[in-house]
Short mmCIF file of C-alpha atoms in Angstrom, two decimals:
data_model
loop_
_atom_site.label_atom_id
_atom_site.label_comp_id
_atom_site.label_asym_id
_atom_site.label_seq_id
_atom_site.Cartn_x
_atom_site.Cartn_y
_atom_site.Cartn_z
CA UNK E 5 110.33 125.20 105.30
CA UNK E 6 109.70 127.02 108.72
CA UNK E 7 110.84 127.85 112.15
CA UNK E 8 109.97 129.09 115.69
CA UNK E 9 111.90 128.98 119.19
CA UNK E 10 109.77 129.80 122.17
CA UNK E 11 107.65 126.75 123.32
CA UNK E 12 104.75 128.15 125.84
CA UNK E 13 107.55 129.96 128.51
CA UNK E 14 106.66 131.58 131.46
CA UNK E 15 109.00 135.01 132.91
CA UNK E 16 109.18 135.19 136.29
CA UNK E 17 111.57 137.71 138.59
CA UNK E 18 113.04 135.81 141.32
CA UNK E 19 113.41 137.15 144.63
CA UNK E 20 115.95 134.89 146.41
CA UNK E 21 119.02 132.95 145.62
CA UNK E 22 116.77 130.06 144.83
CA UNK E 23 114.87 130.32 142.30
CA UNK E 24 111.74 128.31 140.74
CA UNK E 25 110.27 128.73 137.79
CA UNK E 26 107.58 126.38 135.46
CA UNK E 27 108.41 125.18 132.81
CA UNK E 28 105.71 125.11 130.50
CA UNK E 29 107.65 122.99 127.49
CA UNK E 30 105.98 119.47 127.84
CA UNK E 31 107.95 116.92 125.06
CA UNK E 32 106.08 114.40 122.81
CA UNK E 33 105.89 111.87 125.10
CA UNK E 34 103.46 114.15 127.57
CA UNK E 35 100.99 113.78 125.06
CA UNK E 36 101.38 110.38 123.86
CA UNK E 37 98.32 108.87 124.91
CA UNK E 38 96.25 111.18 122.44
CA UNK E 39 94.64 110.57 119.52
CA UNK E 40 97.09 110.60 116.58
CA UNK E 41 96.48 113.86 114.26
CA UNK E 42 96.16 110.92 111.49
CA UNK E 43 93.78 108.73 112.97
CA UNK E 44 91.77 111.93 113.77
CA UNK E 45 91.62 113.20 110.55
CA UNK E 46 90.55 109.57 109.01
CA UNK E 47 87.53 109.53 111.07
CA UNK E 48 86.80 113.06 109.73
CA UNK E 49 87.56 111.77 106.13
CA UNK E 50 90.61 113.97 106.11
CA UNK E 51 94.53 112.85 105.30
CA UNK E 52 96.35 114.84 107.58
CA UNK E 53 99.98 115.59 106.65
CA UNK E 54 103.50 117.56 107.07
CA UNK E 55 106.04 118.77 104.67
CA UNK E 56 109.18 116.79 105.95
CA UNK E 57 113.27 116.85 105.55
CA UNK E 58 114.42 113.69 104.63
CA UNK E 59 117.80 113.82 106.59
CA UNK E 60 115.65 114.62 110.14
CA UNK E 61 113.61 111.31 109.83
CA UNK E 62 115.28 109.96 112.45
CA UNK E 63 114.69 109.86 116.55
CA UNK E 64 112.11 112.30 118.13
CA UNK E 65 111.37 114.08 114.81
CA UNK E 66 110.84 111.09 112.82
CA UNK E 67 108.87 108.90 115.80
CA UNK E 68 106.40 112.21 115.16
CA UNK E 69 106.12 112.59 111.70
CA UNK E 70 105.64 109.02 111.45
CA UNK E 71 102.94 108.89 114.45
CA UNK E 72 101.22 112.08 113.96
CA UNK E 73 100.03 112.37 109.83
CA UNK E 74 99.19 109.87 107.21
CA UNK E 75 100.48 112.13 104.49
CA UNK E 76 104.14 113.79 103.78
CA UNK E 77 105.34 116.43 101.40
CA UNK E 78 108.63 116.51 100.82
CA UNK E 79 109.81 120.23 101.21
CA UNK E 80 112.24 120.70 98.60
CA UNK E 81 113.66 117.42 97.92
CA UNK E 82 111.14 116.84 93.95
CA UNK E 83 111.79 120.44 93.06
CA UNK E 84 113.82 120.92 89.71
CA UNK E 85 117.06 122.84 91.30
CA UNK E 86 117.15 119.33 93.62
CA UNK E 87 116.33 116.60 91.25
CA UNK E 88 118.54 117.62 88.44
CA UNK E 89 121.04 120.01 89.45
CA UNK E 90 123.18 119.84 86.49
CA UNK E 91 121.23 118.93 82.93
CA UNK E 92 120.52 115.04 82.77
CA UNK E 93 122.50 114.11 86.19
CA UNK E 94 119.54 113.02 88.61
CA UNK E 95 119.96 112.93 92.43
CA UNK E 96 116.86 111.11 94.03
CA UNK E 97 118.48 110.49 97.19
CA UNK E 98 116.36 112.44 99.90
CA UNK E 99 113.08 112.32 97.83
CA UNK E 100 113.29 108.37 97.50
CA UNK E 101 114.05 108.24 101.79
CA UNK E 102 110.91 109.88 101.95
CA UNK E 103 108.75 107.94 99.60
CA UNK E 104 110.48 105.07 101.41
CA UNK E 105 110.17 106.56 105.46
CA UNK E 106 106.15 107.11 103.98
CA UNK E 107 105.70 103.60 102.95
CA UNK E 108 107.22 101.71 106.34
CA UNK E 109 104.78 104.07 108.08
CA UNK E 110 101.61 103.52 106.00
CA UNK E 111 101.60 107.52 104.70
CA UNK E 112 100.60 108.77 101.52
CA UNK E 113 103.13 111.19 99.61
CA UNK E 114 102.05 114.59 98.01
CA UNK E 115 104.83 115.53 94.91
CA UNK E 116 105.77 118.70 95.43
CA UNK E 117 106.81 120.09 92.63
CA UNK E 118 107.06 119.97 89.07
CA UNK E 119 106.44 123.54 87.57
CA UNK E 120 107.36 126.64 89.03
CA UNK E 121 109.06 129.79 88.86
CA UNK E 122 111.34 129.30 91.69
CA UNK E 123 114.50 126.58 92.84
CA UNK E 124 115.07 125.65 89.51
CA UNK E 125 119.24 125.08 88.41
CA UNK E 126 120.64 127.40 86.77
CA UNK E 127 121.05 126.09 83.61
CA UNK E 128 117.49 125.87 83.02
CA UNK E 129 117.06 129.47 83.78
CA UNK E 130 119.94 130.45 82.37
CA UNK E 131 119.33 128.96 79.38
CA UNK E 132 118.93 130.10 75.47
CA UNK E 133 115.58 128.04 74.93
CA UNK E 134 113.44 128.05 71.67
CA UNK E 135 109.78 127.13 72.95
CA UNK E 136 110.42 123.92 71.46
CA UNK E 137 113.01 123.25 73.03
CA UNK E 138 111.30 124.50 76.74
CA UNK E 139 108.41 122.66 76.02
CA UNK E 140 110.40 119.41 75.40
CA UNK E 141 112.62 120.01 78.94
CA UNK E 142 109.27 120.54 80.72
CA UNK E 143 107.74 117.21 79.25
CA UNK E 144 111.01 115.51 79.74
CA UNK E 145 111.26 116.45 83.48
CA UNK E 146 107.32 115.44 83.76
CA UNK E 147 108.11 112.04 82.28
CA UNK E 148 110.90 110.77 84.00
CA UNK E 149 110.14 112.34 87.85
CA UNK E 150 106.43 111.47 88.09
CA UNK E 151 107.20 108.30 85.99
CA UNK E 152 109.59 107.52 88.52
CA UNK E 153 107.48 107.72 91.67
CA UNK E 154 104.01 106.02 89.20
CA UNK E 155 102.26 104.47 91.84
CA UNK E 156 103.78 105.20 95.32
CA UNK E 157 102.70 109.29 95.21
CA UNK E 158 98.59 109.91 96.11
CA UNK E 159 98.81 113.45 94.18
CA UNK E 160 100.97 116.04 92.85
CA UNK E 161 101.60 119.65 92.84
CA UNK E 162 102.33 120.06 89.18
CA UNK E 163 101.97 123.85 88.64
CA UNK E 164 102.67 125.88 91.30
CA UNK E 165 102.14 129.52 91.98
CA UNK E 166 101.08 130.61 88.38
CA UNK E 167 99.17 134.18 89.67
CA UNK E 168 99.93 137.86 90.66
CA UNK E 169 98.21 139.37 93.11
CA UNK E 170 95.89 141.00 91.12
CA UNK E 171 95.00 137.18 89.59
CA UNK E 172 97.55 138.05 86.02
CA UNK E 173 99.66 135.44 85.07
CA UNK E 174 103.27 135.64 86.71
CA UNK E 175 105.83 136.54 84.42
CA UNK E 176 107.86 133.20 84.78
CA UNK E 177 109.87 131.15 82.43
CA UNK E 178 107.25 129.00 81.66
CA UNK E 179 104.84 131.57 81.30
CA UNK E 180 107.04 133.96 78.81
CA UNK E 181 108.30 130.97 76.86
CA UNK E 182 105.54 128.77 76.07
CA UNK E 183 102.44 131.25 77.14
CA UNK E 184 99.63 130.79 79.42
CA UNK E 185 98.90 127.04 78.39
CA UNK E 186 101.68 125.56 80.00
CA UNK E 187 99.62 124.81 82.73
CA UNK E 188 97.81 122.89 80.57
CA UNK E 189 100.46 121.04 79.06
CA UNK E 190 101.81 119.97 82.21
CA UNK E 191 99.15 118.70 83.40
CA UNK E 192 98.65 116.55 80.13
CA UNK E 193 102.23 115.38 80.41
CA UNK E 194 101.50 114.35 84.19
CA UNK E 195 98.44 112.63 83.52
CA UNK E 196 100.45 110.49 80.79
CA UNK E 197 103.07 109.84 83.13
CA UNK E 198 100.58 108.78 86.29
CA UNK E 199 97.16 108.21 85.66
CA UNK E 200 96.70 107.14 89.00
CA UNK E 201 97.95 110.09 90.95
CA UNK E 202 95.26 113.35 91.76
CA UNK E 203 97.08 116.54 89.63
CA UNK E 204 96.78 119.47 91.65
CA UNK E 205 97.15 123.47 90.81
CA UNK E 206 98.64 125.11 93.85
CA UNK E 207 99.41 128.77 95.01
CA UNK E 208 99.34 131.18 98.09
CA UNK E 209 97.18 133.91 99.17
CA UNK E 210 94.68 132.16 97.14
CA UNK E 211 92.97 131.42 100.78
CA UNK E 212 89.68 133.78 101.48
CA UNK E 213 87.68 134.74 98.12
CA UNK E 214 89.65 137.76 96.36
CA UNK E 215 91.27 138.80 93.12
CA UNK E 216 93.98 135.64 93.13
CA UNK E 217 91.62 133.55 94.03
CA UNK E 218 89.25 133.93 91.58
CA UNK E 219 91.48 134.16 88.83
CA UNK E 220 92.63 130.83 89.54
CA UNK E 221 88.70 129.84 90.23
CA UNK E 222 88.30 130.70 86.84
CA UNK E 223 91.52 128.83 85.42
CA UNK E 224 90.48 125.89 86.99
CA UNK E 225 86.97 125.80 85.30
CA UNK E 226 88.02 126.49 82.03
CA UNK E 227 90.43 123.92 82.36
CA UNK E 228 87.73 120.90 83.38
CA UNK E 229 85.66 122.46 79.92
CA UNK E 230 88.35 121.84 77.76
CA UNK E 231 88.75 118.20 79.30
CA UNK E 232 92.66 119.28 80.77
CA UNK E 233 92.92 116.97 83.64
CA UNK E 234 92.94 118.53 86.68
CA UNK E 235 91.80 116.99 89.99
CA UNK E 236 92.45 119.47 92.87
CA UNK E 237 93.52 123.06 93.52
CA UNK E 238 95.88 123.35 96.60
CA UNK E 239 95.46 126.55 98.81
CA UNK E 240 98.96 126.95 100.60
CA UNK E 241 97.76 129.13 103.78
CA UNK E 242 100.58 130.84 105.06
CA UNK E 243 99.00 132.76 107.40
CA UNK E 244 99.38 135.79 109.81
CA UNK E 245 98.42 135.56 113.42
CA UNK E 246 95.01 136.50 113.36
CA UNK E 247 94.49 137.04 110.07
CA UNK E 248 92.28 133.53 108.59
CA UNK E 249 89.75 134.53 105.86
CA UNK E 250 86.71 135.15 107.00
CA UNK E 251 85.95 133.32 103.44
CA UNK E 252 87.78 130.65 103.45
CA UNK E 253 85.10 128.04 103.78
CA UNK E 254 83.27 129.72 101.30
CA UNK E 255 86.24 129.42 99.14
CA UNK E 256 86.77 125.56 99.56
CA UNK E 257 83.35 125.44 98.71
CA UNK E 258 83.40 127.27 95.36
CA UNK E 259 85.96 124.96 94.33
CA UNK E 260 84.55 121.97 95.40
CA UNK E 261 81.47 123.12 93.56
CA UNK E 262 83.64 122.97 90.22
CA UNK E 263 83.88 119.19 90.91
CA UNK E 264 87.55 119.61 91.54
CA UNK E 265 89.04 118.86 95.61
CA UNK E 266 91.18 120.56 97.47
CA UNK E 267 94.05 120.40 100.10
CA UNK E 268 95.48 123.10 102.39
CA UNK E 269 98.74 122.22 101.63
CA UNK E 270 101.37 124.14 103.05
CA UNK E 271 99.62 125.32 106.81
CA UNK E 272 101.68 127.90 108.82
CA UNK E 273 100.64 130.47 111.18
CA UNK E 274 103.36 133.13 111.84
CA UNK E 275 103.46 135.64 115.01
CA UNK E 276 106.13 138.29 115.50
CA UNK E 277 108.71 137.10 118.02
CA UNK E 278 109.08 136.39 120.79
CA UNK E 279 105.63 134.25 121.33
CA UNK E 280 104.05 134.29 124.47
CA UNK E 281 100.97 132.62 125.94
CA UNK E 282 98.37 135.32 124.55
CA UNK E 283 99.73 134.78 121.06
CA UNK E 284 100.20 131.07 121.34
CA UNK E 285 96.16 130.77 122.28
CA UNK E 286 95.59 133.29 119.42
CA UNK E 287 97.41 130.60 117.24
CA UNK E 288 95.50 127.73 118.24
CA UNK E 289 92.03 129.66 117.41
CA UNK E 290 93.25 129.68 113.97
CA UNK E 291 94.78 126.59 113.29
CA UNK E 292 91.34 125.58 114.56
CA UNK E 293 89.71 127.72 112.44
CA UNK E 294 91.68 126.56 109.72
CA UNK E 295 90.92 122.89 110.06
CA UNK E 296 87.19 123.67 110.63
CA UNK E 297 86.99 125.37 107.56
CA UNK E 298 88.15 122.13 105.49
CA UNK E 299 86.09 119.65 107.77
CA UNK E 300 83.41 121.59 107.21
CA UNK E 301 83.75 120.86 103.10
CA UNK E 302 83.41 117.09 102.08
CA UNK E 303 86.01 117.72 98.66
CA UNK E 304 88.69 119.37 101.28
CA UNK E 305 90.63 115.91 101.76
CA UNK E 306 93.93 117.48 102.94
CA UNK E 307 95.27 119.42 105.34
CA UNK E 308 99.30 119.75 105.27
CA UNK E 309 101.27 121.92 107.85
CA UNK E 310 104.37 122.96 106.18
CA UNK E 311 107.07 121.52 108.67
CA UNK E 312 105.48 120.30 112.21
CA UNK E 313 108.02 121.97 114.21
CA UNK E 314 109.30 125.49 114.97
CA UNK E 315 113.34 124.00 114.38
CA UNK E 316 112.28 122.62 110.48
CA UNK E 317 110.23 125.91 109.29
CA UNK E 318 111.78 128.38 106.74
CA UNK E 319 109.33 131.41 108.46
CA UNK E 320 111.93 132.82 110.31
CA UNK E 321 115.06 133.25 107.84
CA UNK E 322 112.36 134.44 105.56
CA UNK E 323 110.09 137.03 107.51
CA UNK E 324 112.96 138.20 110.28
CA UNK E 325 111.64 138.60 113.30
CA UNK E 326 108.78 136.46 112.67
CA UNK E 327 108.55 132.64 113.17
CA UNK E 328 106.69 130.30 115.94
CA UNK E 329 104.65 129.20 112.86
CA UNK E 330 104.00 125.41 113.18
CA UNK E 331 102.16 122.76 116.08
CA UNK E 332 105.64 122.17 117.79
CA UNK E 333 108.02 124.07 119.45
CA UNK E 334 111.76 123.74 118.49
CA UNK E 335 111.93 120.94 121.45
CA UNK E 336 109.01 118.94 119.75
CA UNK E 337 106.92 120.02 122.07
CA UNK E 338 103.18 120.18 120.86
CA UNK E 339 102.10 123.56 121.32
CA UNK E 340 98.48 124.76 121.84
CA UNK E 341 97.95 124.50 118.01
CA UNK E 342 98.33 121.01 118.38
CA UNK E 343 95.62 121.01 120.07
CA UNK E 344 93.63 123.56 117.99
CA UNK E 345 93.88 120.97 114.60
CA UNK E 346 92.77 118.32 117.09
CA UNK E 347 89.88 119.89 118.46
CA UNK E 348 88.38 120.99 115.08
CA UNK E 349 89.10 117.27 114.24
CA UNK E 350 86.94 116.06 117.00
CA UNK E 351 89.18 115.11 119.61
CA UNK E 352 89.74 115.55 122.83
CA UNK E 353 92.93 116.06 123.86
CA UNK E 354 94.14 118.82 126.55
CA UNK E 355 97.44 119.83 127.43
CA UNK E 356 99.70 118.16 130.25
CA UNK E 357 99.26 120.90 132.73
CA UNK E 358 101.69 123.72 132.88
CA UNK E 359 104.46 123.46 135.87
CA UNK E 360 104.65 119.31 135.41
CA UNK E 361 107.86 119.93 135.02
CA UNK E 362 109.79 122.42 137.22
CA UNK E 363 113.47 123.90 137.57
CA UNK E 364 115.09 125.56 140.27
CA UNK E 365 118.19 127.60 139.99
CA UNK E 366 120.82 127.87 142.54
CA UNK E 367 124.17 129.47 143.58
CA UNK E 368 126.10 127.01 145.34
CA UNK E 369 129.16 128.73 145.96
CA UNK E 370 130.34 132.14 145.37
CA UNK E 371 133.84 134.16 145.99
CA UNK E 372 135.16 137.30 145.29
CA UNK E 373 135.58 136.90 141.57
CA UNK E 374 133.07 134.30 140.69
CA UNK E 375 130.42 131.64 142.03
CA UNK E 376 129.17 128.16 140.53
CA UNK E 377 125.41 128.01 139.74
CA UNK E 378 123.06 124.77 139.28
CA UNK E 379 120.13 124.11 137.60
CA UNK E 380 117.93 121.26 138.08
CA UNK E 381 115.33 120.53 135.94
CA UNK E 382 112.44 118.22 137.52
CA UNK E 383 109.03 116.63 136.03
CA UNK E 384 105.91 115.37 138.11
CA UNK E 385 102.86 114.57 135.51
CA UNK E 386 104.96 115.33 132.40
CA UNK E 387 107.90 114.35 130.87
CA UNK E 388 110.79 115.95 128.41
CA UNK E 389 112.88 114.79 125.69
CA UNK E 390 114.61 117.74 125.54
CA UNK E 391 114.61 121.10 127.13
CA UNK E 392 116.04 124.62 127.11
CA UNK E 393 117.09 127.06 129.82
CA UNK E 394 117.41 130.95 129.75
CA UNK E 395 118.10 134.01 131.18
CA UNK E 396 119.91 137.47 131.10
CA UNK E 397 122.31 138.62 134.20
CA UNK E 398 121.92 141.97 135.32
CA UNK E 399 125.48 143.28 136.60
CA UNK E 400 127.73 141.78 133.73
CA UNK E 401 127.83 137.94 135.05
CA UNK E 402 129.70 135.74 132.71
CA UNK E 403 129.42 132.16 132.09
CA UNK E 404 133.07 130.81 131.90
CA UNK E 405 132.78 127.46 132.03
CA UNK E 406 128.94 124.43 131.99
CA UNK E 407 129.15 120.94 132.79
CA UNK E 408 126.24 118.64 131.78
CA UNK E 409 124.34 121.36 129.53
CA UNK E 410 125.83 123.74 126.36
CA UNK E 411 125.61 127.07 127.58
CA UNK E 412 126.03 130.01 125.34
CA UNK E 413 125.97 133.61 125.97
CA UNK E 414 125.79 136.41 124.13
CA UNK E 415 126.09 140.15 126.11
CA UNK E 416 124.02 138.83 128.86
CA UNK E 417 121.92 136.56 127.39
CA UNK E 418 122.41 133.31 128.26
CA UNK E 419 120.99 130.23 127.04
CA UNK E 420 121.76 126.52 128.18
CA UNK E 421 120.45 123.40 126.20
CA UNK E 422 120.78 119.50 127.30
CA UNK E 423 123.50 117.82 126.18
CA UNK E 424 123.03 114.89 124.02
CA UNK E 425 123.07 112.24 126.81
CA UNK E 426 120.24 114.31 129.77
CA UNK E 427 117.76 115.78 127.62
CA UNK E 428 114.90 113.28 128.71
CA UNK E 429 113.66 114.48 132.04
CA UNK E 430 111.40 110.99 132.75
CA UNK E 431 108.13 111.71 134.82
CA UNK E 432 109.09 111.19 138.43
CA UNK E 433 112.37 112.22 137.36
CA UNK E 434 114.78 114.94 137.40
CA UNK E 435 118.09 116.02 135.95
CA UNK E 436 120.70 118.55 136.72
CA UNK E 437 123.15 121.27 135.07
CA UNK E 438 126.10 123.46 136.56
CA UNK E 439 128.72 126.19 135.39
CA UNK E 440 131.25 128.56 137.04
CA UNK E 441 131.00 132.39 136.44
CA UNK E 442 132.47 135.54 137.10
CA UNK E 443 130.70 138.42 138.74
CA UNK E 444 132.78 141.91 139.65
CA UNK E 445 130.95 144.24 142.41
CA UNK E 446 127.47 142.35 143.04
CA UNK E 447 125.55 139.08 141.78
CA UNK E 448 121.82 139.84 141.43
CA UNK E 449 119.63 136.87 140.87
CA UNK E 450 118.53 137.12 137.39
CA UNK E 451 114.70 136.83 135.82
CA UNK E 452 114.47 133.49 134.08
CA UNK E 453 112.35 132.70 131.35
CA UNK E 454 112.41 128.97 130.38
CA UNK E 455 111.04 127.01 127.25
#
């Protein structure tokens, strides 16, 4: 999964002891009286969708993935290393809360998935097989999770990531112990197990037409002449700022052209960090690009974004120094992109305009050794459900002590977060934060940058 931190900020030096500054965050329920991402999409003929945590589908985050998309993918909670841990000892816990959260909310579920070379236990990996006896754990696993879930899950991702870059097969457990028709196999076994449910082949950098790509182009046709069931090929799209295919249309449309569909399944647009508003509209032109690109193809009937917000994404523990990669900031906040999928979707929607919601910072006291600041956070036109405050002092200010707001700082970095009981900021409304700190020699107003 993924992860970003900056919603759209704004830096601005200050030039007195009071200070104002915009805050650009605007919080879910600024945009609330938009079009749904879902009910978008289903006009378009499109199931829109995000890869989800089980445990988060609660308050803000689970009011929006339960709003926002008719389709969910649970991120790791039907891969191998989760479902069966230890040999024959199951633990459905999270996947059946999702399959569960997706049914109260009228949502289709995308497996995700069965084969692959990665986040399986160790005592598959680590095991002595025969290919006999790999083949029968495979089919085993087949049976009983997708026989499990027959009839609630709309499609699966049954192999996933079988290429190299130069479109070989990956040396992978599967492929080294029971050769290149594994694939096929699974897919057999999956078809047995749910006829109902669409079997997909999924991988990444498979987007634009290129050497991956066309390897598994050609998999995917000589699978449909032997009669292998196969339904749709899923292209991942973990993209680069500014880097969409220029093929990528023509891609969906080669495979559509096989008679197969296909989903963008796991949509995320990384920048390098920090964002800032030049890269944030750079990231909406592609996520609109993106979504064009699959509206534009009749068989593209999914579009997933891998994690909705910037505080559930795995970019930025993966790529370091990279992240900002999904439609929401950290705060839920829809960012531009949001509006970029909706746009390409037909609708309408604009941002809440920036500065709705204000702060002001203030020192209301000061003495030799220290001073108490305040911060009050105030929305006209907008409103928050949570919200973040930062800055970085200049002559070696220390925080010693916040009321009202968790304030950390490291060197001089500070940043200050709602507690659990202020974070909405209602429209009309406003709501404040203080702290004591020390200050030796001078106490120069610092720049702020909130978000």
């Amino acid at each position: 999964m993924r992860s970003l931190r900056t919603g759209l900020s704004l830096t601005s030096t200050l030039t007195s002891l009071v200070a104002g500054f915009a805050l650009l965050l605007t919080a879910p329920a600024a945009h609330a009286a938009d079009t749904p991402l879902r009910d978008l999409g289903t006009a378009k003929g499109k199931v829109i969708g995000t890869a989800v945590t089980g445990s988060k589908l609660t308050g803000t985050y689970g009011d929006i993935a339960g709003a926002q998309f008719s389709s969910l993918t649970p991120g790791n909670a039907m891969k191998w290393g989760s479902v069966e841990p230890t040999q024959g000892s199951f633990n459905w816990t999270e996947a059946d809360q999702i399959v569960a959260f997706a049914q109260a909310h009228n949502q289709q579920v995308r497996g995700h998935t069965l084969v692959w070379h990665s986040q399986n236990p160790s005592w598959l990996t680590n095991g002595s097989w025969t290919s006999a006896q790999l083949g029968t754990l495979l089919q085993n696993h087949i049976n009983t999770e997708v026989g499990r879930y027959k009839g609630k899950l709309a499609a699966w991702d049954v192999v996933n990531e079988p290429f190299n870059e130069d479109g070989t097969y990956r040396s992978t457990l599967w492929y080294n112990g029971l050769g290149a028709d594994y694939i096929a196999s699974a897919l057999t076994w999956a078809r047995a197990a749910d006829p109902a449910a669409k079997l997909y082949i999924n991988d990444y950098n498979v987007e634009g037409v290129n050497a991956k790509s066309t390897a598994l182009y050609n998999l995917v046709k000589s699978l449909k002449e032997r009669g292998v069931p196969i339904d749709g090929v899923g292209l991942q799209a973990h993209l680069i700022l500014g880097q969409v295919p220029a093929t990528l249309q023509q891609n969906i449309q080669r495979f559509a052209d096989l008679g197969v569909d296909v989903a963008i399944t796991e949509l995320d647009i990384r920048m390098t960090l920090p964002s800032d508003s030049t890269k944030l509209a750079q990231q909406k032109a592609d996520y609109k690009a993106v979504t064009a690109a699959c509206v534009a193809v009749a068989r593209c009937v999914n579009l997933t974004v891998w994690g909705f917000t910037d505080s559930d994404s795995w970019v930025e523990s993966t790529f370091p120094g990279q992240g900002a990669a999904t439609p929401y900031d950290a705060n839920y906040a829809p960012k531009p992109a949001y509006y970029g999928i909706a746009e390409a979707l037909g609708g309408t929607s604009t941002p809440p305009p920036t500065g709705a919601c204000t702060a002001s910072y203030s020192v209301g006291s000061q003495w030799n050794t220290g001073f108490t600041g305040n911060v009050t956070i105030s929305c006209s036109g907008a409103s928050l459900s949570s919200w973040k405050v930062t800055w970085t002092y200049g002559a070696g200010q220390q925080i010693t002590q916040a009321w009202n707001a968790t304030c950390t700082q490291s060197g001089a970095a500070v940043s200050c977060v709602n507690a659990s009981y202020n974070g909405t900021v209602p429209d009309g409304g406003s709501v404040s934060f203080g702290f004591n700190a020390s200050w030796s020699g001078s106490n120069p107003v610092p720049t702020v940058t909130l978000g």
